[in-house]
């Protein structure tokens, strides 16, 4: 526990707080209070460095400063990350270590201080001479783009949290005069300002980090009428099993199996409960019931002596994991099971898929989780027949068994088809088999696919245990159960009937998915066809079984890039530490109810989400209703995920977040999280395309945005219900319109008669499963200028490779002599301007001039020059910084190259006008018309 004996910084006092039995820290100048001990010169850290007092002086409190420590639970994402992003452009570049973070420390941290440097340094590549040169310099003397007005921002932050004030102060921006600034997407969500007595321990980790769980609102309306008045949908956006890099805080593990839960509502004890009755009981933060503290709660079982209650991580951490005792098991932890279904029909073999897949499994056998040597594996090949492989332990020669009757699938042998991984390898049999499969089928001329029967066979093999089916398929399923017809019809693309193509064509894929879910079986689909494959039907299986769909249209392993991408992603899936037999439930304070659920799972009972196996980095969105008036000062939401690790341990991960409650509409607006909102709206839009038309889905998203802006105008601005020359929105929601525009232009939703249904369906699968960090870049890609990037960009800084500053997504930024990178987490485009100087082309591509450079999918050479190495480092970082297994293809796009490729790359610049789709300016003015009640869009 904190003690005032520690050295307090100047200007702070400590007071013993009787009710909570701990010290309250008071900043004397302002009266601001916090539980968190003020460590070091915290007051200075809260201020933009430019205004920091000189060393050794007493920090005076400036009324125009944001108090990052205003809510003691927020300090962890406040102090070091935000100021640098918002400092004026004239800041000295001493802030390199204070980069803003893209949701999570350690990942994608564009340095904004760098941008300033870039303006004063000569560009690496200058155009030849004359006017171009002048243009170049001119463009760099102007503010880069939509730079936030530093004074306005200072005002904004000055009014927020001043002197411990708990309320939000809403700052209005005019969308017509403040163009999107992509750097704002890296800002943390609006601060969660809890009352000072909200947590039981003074921990900066009491609230879960927003990368695990974030809410569309960070202040909860106290009534449903206040919520509906705001028009902002209330939802949680969660990614409970995101990957955690070594430099990030790890999730603490409670190993003593002492798990304190509320007797009535089953909430897990957390930093927001209260201890009462001399610490013998605790009051539940959800339902207020008083519960007994478990006997062993204060006992250190390792040392067998009294322990320190306050060192228990569940009282100080919003994300914590428990080792679960046997009561949490329906049956003993099952081993991890992988059943591979490999298409070996003519096209599958000819494309090189079979060779690449078997080689990748072979090369990754050591990476498949199998610490306890219980992991099981089976391989079934299929064309219009099924081919099983039998191998007894220690044997080196596998036997192949063929089943040609696919109408009534049976297993040809009761044993030795599902193999213990370690035993199957002991005699070299598995390696032998994987090495030979491609040769066995290399002359196969059979066309057709019994994918459905293969799925049934795989299911039969593993049904007593559960696990993961990984299906690799190169064509439309054509025989047996689940056979599909080619329903692709160019005539109906872009019409009201198009959404029919996005629904499953056969009920098999949903009914079988539910059967799988019950038996704890997940399905991953790897799809490779060059023709229509019905991704919409096939992706149903991953959707309901918490698997994932991976799509490699027109896969051809003869292209090194294709083979590399698939091998990389498949290898990552194999190596992933999957969770088994997962159930997830979100509990919340009285008055709140989880009302609808979006993501890859099956809703088993009202609010219990069943996930047979869970891959890391999936995202989910859960909508929340306010059922009764909330009288508590804050609410708590807790996501609990019960699962078995692939190492055979039953565990519970608990993610807890608390939010203040407000009766004030302006606080509701000021607390809105535009990133979480965009994630929710993406999920809802995709679902609507399945139940309605694509057009309806787009309209619904657009109208939701109009409603929010209308309410904002009528209740938060002087214009009220009258017409306004402005389009007002809160500063914290300034990026929402451009995110929505990006969503409306995404391949999964976009108005077009040109998008093949398989491409659409795959995009929709991504929109409903990517975690926020990846989803945002998928709808609002990243865009960098490389030829003139700051000297540090592409070099390694304290947090890894330094990225160039992101540009707004408009082709106005493209320069004829330039080299640009555009990426959305799935694809990387290197755009080369037609006047790129020969030296640039030589340094990056090792070619003498732009004319001999070829556009298309490529592998960038690593050359012996610093610029090549920096560009490669940026491409590498781009591939690593998004969550998930994806390894984006890299395309070289020449400014005057093939039109389809150019148009594809340009379609990522979502602020431009494209065909019938509006530019950002047009979009915003049609929003304004609508908000003023004059139609539009
Ligand atoms: Zn309770």
PDB file of C-alpha atoms and ligand atoms in Angstrom, residues 262-267 282 284-289 291, ligand 1:
ATOM      1  CA  UNK A 262     -20.291 -13.051  -6.155  1.00  0.00           C
ATOM      2  CA  UNK A 263     -22.776 -15.633  -4.872  1.00  0.00           C
ATOM      3  CA  UNK A 264     -25.644 -14.022  -6.724  1.00  0.00           C
ATOM      4  CA  UNK A 265     -24.418 -12.676 -10.068  1.00  0.00           C
ATOM      5  CA  UNK A 266     -21.216 -14.751 -10.347  1.00  0.00           C
ATOM      6  CA  UNK A 267     -19.028 -11.708 -10.992  1.00  0.00           C
ATOM      7  CA  UNK A 282     -16.636  -7.806  -0.063  1.00  0.00           C
ATOM      8  CA  UNK A 284     -20.123  -6.897  -5.347  1.00  0.00           C
ATOM      9  CA  UNK A 285     -19.725  -3.955  -7.721  1.00  0.00           C
ATOM     10  CA  UNK A 286     -22.458  -5.296 -10.000  1.00  0.00           C
ATOM     11  CA  UNK A 287     -25.307  -6.319  -7.702  1.00  0.00           C
ATOM     12  CA  UNK A 288     -24.203  -4.918  -4.314  1.00  0.00           C
ATOM     13  CA  UNK A 289     -24.458  -8.268  -2.559  1.00  0.00           C
ATOM     14  CA  UNK A 291     -19.966 -11.780  -0.042  1.00  0.00           C
TER      15      UNK A 291
HETATM   16 ZN1  LIG B   1     -22.988  -9.678  -7.609  1.00  0.00          ZN
END
